[in-house]
XYZ file of C-alpha atoms in Angstrom:
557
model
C 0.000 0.000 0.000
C 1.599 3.572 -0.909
C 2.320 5.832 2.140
C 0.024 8.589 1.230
C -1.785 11.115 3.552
C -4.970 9.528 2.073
C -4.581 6.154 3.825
C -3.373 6.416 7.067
C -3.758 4.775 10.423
C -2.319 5.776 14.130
C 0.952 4.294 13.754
C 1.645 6.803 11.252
C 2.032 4.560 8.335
C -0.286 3.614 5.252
C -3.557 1.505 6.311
C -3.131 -1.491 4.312
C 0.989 -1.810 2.753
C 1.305 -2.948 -0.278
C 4.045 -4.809 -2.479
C 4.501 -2.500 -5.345
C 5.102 0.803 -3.279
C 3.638 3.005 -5.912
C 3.705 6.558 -4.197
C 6.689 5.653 -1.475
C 9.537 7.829 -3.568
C 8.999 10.764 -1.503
C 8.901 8.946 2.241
C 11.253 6.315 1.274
C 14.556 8.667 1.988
C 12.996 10.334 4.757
C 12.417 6.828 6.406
C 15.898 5.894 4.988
C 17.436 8.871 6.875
C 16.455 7.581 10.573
C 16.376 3.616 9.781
C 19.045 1.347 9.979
C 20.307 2.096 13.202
C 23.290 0.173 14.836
C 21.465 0.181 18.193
C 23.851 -0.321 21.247
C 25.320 1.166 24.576
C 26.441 4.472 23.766
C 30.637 4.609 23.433
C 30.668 8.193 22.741
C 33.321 9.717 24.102
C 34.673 13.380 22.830
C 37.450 12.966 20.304
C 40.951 13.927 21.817
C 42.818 13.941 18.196
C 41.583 17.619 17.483
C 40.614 19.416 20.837
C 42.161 22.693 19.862
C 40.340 23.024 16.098
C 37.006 21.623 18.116
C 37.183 24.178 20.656
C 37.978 26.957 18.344
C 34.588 26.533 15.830
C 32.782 25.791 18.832
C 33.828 29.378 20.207
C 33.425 30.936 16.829
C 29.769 29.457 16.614
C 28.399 30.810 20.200
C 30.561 34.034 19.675
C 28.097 34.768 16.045
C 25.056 33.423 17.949
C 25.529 35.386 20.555
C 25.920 38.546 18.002
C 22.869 37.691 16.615
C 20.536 37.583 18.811
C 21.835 40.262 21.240
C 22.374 43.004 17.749
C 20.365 41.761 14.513
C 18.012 44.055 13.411
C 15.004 42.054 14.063
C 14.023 39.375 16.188
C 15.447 35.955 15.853
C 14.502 32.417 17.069
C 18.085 31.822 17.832
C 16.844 27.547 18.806
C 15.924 27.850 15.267
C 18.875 28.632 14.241
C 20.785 26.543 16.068
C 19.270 23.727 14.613
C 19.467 24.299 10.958
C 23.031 25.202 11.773
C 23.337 21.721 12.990
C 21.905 20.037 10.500
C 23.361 22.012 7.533
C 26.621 21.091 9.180
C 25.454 17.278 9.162
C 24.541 17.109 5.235
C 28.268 18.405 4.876
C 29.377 14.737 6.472
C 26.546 12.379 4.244
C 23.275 12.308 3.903
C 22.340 10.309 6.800
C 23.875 12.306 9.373
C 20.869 13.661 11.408
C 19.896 15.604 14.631
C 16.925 15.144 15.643
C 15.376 18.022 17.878
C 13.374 16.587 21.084
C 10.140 17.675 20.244
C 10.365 15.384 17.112
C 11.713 12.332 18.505
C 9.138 10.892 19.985
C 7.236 11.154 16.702
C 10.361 9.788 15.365
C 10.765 6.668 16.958
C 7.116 5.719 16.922
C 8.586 4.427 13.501
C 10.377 1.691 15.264
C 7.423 0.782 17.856
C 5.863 -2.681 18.087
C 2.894 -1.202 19.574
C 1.182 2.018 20.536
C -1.665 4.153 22.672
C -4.575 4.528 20.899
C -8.242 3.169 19.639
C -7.082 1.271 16.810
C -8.573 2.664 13.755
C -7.090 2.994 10.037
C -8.604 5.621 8.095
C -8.581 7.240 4.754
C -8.943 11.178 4.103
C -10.412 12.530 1.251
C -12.135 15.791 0.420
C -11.767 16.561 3.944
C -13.509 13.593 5.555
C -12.332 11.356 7.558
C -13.554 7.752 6.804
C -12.708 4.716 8.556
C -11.116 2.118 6.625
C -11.185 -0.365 9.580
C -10.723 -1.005 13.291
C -8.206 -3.028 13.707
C -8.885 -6.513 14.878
C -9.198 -6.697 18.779
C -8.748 -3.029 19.612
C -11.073 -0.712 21.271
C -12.792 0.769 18.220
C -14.011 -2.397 16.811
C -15.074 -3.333 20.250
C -16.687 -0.339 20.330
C -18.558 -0.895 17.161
C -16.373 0.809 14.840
C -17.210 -0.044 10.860
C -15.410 0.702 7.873
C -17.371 3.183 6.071
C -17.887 5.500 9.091
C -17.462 8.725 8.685
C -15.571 11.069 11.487
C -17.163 14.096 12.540
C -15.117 15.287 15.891
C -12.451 13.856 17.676
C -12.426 14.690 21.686
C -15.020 17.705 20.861
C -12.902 18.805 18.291
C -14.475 19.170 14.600
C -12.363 17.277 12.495
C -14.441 16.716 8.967
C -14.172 19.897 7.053
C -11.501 21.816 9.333
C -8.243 21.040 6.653
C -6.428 19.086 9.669
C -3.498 16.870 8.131
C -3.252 12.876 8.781
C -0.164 13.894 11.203
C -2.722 16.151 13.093
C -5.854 13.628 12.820
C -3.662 11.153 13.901
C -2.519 12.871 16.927
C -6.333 13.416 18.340
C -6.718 9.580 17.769
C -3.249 8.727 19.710
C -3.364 9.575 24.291
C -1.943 7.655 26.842
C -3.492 4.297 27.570
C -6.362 4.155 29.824
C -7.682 7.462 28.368
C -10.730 8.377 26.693
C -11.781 10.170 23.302
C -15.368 10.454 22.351
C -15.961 9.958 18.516
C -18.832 11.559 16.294
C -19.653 9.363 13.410
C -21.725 9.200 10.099
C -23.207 6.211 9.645
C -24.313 5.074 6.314
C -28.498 4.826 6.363
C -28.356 6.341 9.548
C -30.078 9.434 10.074
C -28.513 10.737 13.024
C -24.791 11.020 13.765
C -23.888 7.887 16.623
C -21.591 9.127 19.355
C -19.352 6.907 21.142
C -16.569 6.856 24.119
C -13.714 4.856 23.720
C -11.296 4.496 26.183
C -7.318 4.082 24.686
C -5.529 0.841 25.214
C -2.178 -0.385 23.960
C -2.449 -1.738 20.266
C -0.253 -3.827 18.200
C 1.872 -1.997 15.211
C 2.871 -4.451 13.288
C 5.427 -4.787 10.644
C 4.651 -8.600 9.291
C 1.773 -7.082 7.251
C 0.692 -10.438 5.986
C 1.697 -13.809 5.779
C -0.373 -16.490 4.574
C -0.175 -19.738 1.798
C -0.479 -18.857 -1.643
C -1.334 -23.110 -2.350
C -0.554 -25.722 -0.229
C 3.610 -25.565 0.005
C 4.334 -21.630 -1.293
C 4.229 -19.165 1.178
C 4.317 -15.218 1.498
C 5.663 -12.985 4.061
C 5.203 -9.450 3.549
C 7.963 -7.151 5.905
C 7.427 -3.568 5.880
C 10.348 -2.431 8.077
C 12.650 -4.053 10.433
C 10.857 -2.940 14.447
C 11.607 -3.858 17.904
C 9.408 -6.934 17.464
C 9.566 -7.435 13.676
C 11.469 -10.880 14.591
C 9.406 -12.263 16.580
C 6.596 -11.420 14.328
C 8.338 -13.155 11.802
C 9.404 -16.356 13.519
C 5.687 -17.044 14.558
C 4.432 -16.624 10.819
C 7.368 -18.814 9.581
C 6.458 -21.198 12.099
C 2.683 -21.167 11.381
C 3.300 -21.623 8.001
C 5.789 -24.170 8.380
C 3.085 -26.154 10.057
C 0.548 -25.861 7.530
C 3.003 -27.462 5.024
C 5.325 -24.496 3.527
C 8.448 -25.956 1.816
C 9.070 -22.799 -0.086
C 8.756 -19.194 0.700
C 8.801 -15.717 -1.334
C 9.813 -13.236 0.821
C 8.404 -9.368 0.463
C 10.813 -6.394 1.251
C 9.678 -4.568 -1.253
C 9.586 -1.008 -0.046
C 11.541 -1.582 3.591
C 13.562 1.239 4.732
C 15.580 -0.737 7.236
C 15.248 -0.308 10.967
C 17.105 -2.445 14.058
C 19.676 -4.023 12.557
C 19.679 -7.072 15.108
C 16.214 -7.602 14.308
C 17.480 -7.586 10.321
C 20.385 -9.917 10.886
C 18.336 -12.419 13.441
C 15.692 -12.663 10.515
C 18.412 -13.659 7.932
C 19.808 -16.228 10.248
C 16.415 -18.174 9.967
C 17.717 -18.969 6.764
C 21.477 -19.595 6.750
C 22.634 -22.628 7.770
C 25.859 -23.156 9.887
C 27.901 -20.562 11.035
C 28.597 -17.746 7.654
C 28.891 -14.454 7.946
C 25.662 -12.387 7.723
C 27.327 -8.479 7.800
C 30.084 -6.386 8.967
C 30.577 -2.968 10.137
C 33.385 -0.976 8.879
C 33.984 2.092 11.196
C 37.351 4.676 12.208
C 37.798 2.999 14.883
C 37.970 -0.419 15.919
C 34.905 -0.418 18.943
C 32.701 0.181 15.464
C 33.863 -2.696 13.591
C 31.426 -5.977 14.408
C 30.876 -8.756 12.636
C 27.774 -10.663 12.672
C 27.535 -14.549 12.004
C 24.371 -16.815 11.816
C 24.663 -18.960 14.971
C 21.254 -20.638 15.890
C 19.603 -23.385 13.526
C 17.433 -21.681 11.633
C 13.727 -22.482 10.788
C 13.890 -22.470 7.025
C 17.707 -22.984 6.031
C 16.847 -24.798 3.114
C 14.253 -24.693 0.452
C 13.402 -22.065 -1.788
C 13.389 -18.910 -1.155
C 12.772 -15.937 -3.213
C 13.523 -12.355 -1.802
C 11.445 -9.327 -3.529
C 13.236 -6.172 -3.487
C 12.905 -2.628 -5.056
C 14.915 0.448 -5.287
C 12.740 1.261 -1.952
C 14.588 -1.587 0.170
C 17.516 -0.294 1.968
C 19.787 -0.255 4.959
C 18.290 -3.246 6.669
C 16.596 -4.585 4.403
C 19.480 -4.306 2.503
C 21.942 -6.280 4.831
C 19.295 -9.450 4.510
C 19.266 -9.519 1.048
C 22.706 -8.804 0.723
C 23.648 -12.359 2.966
C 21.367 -14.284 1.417
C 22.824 -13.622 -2.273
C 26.106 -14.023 -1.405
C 25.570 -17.184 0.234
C 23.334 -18.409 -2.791
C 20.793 -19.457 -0.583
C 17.837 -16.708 -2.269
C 17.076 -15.489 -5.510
C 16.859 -11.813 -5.448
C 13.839 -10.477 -7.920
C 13.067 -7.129 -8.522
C 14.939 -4.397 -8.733
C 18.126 -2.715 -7.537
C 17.776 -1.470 -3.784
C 18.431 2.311 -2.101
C 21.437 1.441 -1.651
C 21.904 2.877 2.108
C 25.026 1.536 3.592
C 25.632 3.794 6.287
C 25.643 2.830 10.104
C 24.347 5.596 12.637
C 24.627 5.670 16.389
C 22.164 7.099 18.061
C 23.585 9.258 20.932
C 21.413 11.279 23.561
C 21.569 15.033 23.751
C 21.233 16.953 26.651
C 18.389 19.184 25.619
C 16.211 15.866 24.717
C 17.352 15.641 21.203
C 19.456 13.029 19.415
C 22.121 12.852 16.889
C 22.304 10.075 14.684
C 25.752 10.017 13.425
C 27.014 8.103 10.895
C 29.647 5.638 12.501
C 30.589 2.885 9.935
C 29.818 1.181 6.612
C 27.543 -1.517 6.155
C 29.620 -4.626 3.710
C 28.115 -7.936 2.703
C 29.537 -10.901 3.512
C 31.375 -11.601 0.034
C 32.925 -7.365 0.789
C 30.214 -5.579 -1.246
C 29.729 -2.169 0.276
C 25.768 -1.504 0.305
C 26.328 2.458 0.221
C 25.946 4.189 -2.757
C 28.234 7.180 -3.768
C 27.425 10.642 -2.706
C 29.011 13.495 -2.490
C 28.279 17.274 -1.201
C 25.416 17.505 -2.976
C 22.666 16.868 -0.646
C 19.973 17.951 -3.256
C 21.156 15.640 -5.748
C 21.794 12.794 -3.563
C 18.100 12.948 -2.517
C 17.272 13.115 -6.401
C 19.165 9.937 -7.538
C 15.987 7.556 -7.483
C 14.864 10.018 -9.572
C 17.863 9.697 -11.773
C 17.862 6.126 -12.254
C 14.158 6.850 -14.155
C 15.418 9.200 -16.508
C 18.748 7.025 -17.062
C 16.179 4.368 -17.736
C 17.384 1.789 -14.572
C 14.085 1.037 -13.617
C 12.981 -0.211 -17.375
C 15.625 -2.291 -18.160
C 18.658 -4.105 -16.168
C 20.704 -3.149 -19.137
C 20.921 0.392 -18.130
C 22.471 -0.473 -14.780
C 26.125 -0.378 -14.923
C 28.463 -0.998 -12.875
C 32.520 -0.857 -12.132
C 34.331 -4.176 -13.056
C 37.198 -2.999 -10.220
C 33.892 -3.581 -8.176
C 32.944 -7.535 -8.711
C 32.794 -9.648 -6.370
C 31.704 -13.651 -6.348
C 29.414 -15.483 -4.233
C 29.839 -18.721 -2.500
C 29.049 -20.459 -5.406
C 31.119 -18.435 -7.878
C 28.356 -16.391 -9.367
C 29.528 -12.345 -9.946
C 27.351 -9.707 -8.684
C 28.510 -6.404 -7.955
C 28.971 -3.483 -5.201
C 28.981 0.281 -5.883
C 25.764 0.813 -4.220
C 22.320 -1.319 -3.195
C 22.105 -5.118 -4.066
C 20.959 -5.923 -7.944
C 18.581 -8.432 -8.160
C 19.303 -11.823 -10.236
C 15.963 -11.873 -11.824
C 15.446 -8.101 -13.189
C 11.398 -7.122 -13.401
C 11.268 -3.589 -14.852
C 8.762 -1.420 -12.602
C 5.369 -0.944 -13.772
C 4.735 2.387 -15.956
C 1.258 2.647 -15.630
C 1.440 2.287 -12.002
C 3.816 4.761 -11.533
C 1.718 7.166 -13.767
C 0.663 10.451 -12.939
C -2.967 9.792 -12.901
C -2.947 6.529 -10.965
C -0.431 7.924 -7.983
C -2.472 11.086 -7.717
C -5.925 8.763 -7.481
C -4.616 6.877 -4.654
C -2.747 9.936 -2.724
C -5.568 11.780 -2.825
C -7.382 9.268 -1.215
C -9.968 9.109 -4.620
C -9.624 5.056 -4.850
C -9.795 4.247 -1.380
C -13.056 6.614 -0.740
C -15.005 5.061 -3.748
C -14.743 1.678 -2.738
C -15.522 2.377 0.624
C -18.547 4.008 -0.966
C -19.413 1.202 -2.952
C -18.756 -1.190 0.053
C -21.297 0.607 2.261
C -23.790 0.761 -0.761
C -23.668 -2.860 -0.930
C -22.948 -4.458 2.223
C -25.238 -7.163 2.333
C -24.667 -8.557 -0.675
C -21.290 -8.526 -0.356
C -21.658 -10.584 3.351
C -24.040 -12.862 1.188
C -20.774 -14.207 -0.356
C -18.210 -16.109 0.235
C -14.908 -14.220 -0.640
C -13.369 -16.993 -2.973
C -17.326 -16.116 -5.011
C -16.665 -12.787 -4.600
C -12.938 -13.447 -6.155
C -14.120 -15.428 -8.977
C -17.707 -12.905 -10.088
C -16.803 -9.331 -8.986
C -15.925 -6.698 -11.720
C -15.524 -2.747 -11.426
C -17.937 -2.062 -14.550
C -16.798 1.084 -17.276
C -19.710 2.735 -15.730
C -17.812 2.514 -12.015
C -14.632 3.584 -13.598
C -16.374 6.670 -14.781
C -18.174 7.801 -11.659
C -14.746 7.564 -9.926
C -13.323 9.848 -12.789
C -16.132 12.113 -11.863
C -15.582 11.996 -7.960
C -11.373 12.887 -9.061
C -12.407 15.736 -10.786
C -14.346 17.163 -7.782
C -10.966 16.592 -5.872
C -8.927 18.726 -8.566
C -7.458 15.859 -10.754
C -8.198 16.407 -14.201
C -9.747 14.019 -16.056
C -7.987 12.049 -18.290
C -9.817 9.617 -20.194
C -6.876 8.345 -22.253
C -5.416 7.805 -18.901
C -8.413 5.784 -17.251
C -8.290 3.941 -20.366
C -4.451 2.657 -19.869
C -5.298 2.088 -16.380
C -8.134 0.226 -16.090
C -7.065 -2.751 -15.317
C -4.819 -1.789 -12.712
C -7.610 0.577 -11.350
C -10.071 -2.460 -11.383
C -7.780 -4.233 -9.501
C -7.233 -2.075 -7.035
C -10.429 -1.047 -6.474
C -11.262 -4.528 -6.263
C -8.919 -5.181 -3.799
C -9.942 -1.813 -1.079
C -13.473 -3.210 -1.584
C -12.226 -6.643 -0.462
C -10.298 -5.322 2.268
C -13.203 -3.792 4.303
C -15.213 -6.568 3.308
C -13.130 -9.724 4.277
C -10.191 -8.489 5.415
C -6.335 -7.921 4.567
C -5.863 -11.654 3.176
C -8.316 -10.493 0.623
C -6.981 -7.548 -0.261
C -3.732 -9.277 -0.969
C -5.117 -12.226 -3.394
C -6.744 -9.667 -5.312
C -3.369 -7.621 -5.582
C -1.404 -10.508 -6.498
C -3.382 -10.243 -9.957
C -1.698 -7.441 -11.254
C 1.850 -7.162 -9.345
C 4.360 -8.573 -11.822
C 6.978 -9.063 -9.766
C 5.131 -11.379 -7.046
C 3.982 -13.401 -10.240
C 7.758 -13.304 -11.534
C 8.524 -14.299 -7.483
C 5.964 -17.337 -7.321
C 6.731 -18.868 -10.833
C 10.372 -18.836 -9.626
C 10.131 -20.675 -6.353
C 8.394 -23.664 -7.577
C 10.531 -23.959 -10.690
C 13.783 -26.236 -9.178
C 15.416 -26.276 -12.791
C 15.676 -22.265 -12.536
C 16.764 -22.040 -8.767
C 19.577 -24.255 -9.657
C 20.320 -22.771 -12.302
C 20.306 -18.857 -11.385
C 21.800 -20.482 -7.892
C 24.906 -21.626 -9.663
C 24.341 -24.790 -8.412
C-alpha cells in the first residue's frame, strides 16, 4: 500500500501496505534517513585527536550566535537557528547524518514501535472527511462498534471533517496515553442521526509482518514492511505457522523496507542460513565500530526455496538481509536494484532531549560488497538519484544499470554480482509504468480510490456478506460505468480528467479497487489475493520458487 496522507492509520504509516510501493519515492529517503540504526550502549566519548580546532569553531559558533541575537536588526529564534546550523553542518558529512530536535523524537521513533496508545482505527482522508477504513482486529474501536465506512465528525469535541487538519494532526487526536478516553462523532451510512461513542485508549499492536499467509498448499508469502523492535518475533511465529501448515518454499516481500534495528534484520536472515557464515560487517574509524555478525542458531527455514522481492525502496536493513542471502546463494533476489543505504548511525542522547544520529561505519556484505551508494556534497542531488535512475532508464531495463568491473565480487558459489551501491537483483522485473503514472499515484494519494470503494462497500454491504470471498474473487468486476463515476468523484478533488489515462489504467484501477473493496469486506488476506493479480513481480517471485530447474540454475548450483 503507498504511504500517502490519504490512507493512514495511528501508527503513522499507510492503512493497508502494499508490495509494489507506488507513491513511497517521496517517504522512502525520509524513512531511509532515521532507519538502519546500529542500536547499542552508547561509546561516545569526545574525540581527543583535534581538541584545539574543536574548541575553536565551537567558540566561533556561540561568539556569532551570541551577536545575533543580542544586535540583529530584528528578532530571531536563535533555537531555530541553532538547529538548521546543525543540521546544515550534518549534510556536509553524508546524507544520513541527522539531529533530531526533542520535540520530534518521539514522533520519530514511533517508527520503530511494536505497539502504541490509541483506539485502533485505520482511516482514509479525502475531500476533507475522515472515513474509517477499519478497526483493527481486537482493539477498542471495533469493540466499540467501529465499521469501515464510518465517517468522522469530531475527535475529543474537536471538529475534524471539514476543518483542513493533516493525517499527522488527525492522527494525533486519535493517539493519548493508555487508559484514556476520546469520544468519537460518526456518520453512519443509512443512519439518520450522527452515533456518538466513548472509547477508552488501550495499547495496540503496530505491526510490521503485514501479511503472511499460503499462496497453495507448500508456497508461502511474508510481507515485511520495516525491520521494528518486534519485527522478529513477528516473523518467527508466521514462519512457524506456516511451516506447520506445510510451507516448503517461501517468497519473501521487502519490497519497499527502509531498514530499521539491525539485530532484528540480521536475526531474521539467520532463519535462513545454515551453519555458522557471515551475515554483515561494520566498517567504522575505529575499531569499537567494527562488528561482525555470524548466523549462529539453527534456523527455521535454512533450506528450500526462497525468493527475496526487493525494489529500489529496500535499503539499509533490508538491505543487509538480502545482501547475505545472495552471497551465500541461498535466495534469488527479484526485482529491482535497492536504495542502496550503507551507512551505520549511532544514536547518541543530547542533553536538551534531542538526538544525533551520526554516521559511525559502513555496512559490507559478507562476500565485501559495500551496500552504500556514492554521494558526495550535494545533498539535493543525492536525494534526487531515485529520480535519476528513471530518466537514465534503470528502472525499465537491467541493461541500463552499470556498474565498475574494479567492483565484482563472487558469491559462494562463484556467481559475480557487484557493489557500488544497493544489491541488484538476479531476476530483473522492470517497474510498472502505468502504475507509476501520474494519474494513478495522484488517485490513490488523494485518497480518490480508497473513498469510492468504501462508498461502494457501504452501498452494498449485504450482498457482499451474502458471499463467500473466494465467489466474490471469482464474479466481482468494477464495470466502465464505475470507472467513470470515480473519474467524476477525481475531478471534484482537482485531478483532471484524463480519459486516455483511465483507459491505460483500467485494469490496474479495477484491480485495485477490487482489492480496497475486499479489504473492508473480508479483510487484509483479501486484499492481498486480489493484488497478487496485477503485481508482476510477485507473479515473476511465485513462478520462480516452484521452478527447481531455474533455482539451480540462477543459484549456480
Amino acid at each position: 500500500m503507498p504511504t500517502s496522507s490519504s490512507a493512514a492509520s495511528e501508527t503513522g504509516r499507510s492503512a493497508a501496505p502494499r508490495g509494489r510501493g507506488r507513491l513511497r519515492q517521496a517517504g522512502r529517503l525520509v524513512l531511509a534517513l532515521g532507519c538502519g540504526l546500529l542500536v547499542a550502549t552508547n561509546p561516545f566519548q569526545p574525540s581527543t585527536e583535534n581538541p584545539e580546532a574543536t574548541a575553536r569553531g565551537y567558540l566561533r559558533f556561540k561568539e556569532v550566535l551570541s551577536y545575533v541575537d543580542r544586535d540583529y536588526a530584528d528578532s530571531v529564534d536563535t533555537e531555530a537557528l541553532a538547529d538548521y546550523a546543525v543540521q546544515q553542518m550534518l549534510e556536509k558529512l553524508d546524507p544520513h547524518s541527522v539531529y533530531i530536535p526533542a520535540r520530534d523524537r518521539e514522533k520519530t521513533d514511533s517508527f520503530l514501535q511494536s505497539d502504541f496508545d490509541g483506539v485502533g482505527i485505520e482511516f482514509n482522508l479525502f475531500r476533507d472527511t475522515m472515513t474509517v477504513v477499519a478497526p483493527l482486529s481486537g482493539g477498542p474501536a471495533e469493540q466499540a462498534g467501529v465499521q469501515p465506512g464510518d465517517q468522522i465528525l469530531s475527535l475529543g469535541g474537536k471538529r475534524v471533517s471539514g476543518a483542513r487538519l493533516s493525517t499527522a494532526r488527525l492522527t494525533e487526536l486519535l493517539r493519548g496515553p493508555s487508559g484514556s478516553s476520546v469520544s468519537i462523532e460518526l456518520r453512519r451510512y443509512r443512519l439518520a442521526r450522527p452515533l456518538n461513542l466513548t472509547i477508552a485508549r488501550s495499547r495496540i499492536p503496530n505491526a510490521s509482518v503485514d501479511i503472511a499467509y499460503l499462496v497453495d498448499d507448500q508456497t508461502g508469502y511474508i510481507k515485511v514492511s520495516r525491520f521494528a523492535s518486534n519485527t522478529y518475533d513477528e516473523f518467527k511465529t508466521a514462519l512457524v505457522n506456516l511451516r506447520h501448515q506445510g510451507l516448503t518454499r517461501l517468497v519473501l516481500d521487502l519490497r519497499g523496507n527502509p531498514g530499521g534495528y539491525l539485530d532484528r534484520a540480521t536475526r531474521l536472515a539467520d532463519e535462513f542460513i545454515a551453519g555458522s557464515r557471515k551475515i554483515v560487517y561494520t566498517d567504522g574509524k575505529g575499531e569499537q565500530y567494527d562488528v561482525q555478525t555470524y548466523a549462529r542458531v539453527a534456523g527455521e527455514f535454512e533450506e528450500g526455496a526462497l525468493v527475496v522481492l526487493v525494489d529500489e525502496g529496500s535499503a539499509s536493513a533490508a538491505e543487509v538481509v538480502a545482501g547475505a542471502l545472495q552471497d551465500h546463494d541461498r535466495a534469488i533476489l527479484v526485482g529491482r536494484r535497492t536504495f542502496g543505504k550503507g551507512l551505520v548511525q549511532q544514536p547518541i542522547a543530547l542533553k536538551d532531549g534531542g538526538e544525533l544520529r551520526l554516521t559511525i561505519a559502513r555496512y559490507y556484505t559478507p562476500a565485501g560488497r559495500s551496500i552504500q551508494k556514492p554521494y558526495g556534497a550535494n545533498y539535493a542531488e543525492y536525494n534526487q538519484e531515485l529520480t535519476g535512475r528513471s530518466a537514465r532508464g534503470e528502472l525499465a531495463s537491467a541493461d541500463s544499470t552499470h556498474f565498475a568491473k574494479e567492483l565484482r565480487f563472487r558469491t559462494d558459489h562463484g556467481r559475480t554480482v557487484y557493489g557500488g551501491g544497493g544489491i541488484m537483483p538476479d531476476v530483473f522485473v522492470p517497474r510498472d509504468t502505468l502504475a507509476h503514472s501520474s494519474y494513478f499515484t495522484n488517485l490513490l494519494s488523494h485518497g480518490v480510490a480508497r473513498a469510492f470503494a468504501l462508498s461502494f462497500y457501504q452501498a452494498h454491504k449485504a450482498e457482499l456478506e451474502g458471499l463467500r470471498f473466494e465467489q466474490y474473487n471469482a464474479t466481482f468486476r468494477i464495470s466502465d460505468a464505475q470507472l467513470v463515476s470515480l473519474a467524476a468523484q477525481a475531478s471534484l478533488a482537482g485531478i483532471t480528467t484524463n480519459v486516455g489515462a483511465v483507459r491505460r489504467c483500467a485494469p490496474l484501477l479495477r484491480n485495485q479497487l477490487k482489492a480496497y473493496i475486499a479489504r473492508s469486506a473480508y479483510g487484509p488476506l483479501a486484499y492481498y489475493t486480489v493484488l497478487r493479480e496485477q503485481d508482476p513481480e510477485l507473479q515473476r517471485a511465485l513462478h520462480l520458487v516452484s521452478d527447481s530447474t531455474a533455482q539451480l540454475a540462477l543459484l549456480g548450483k
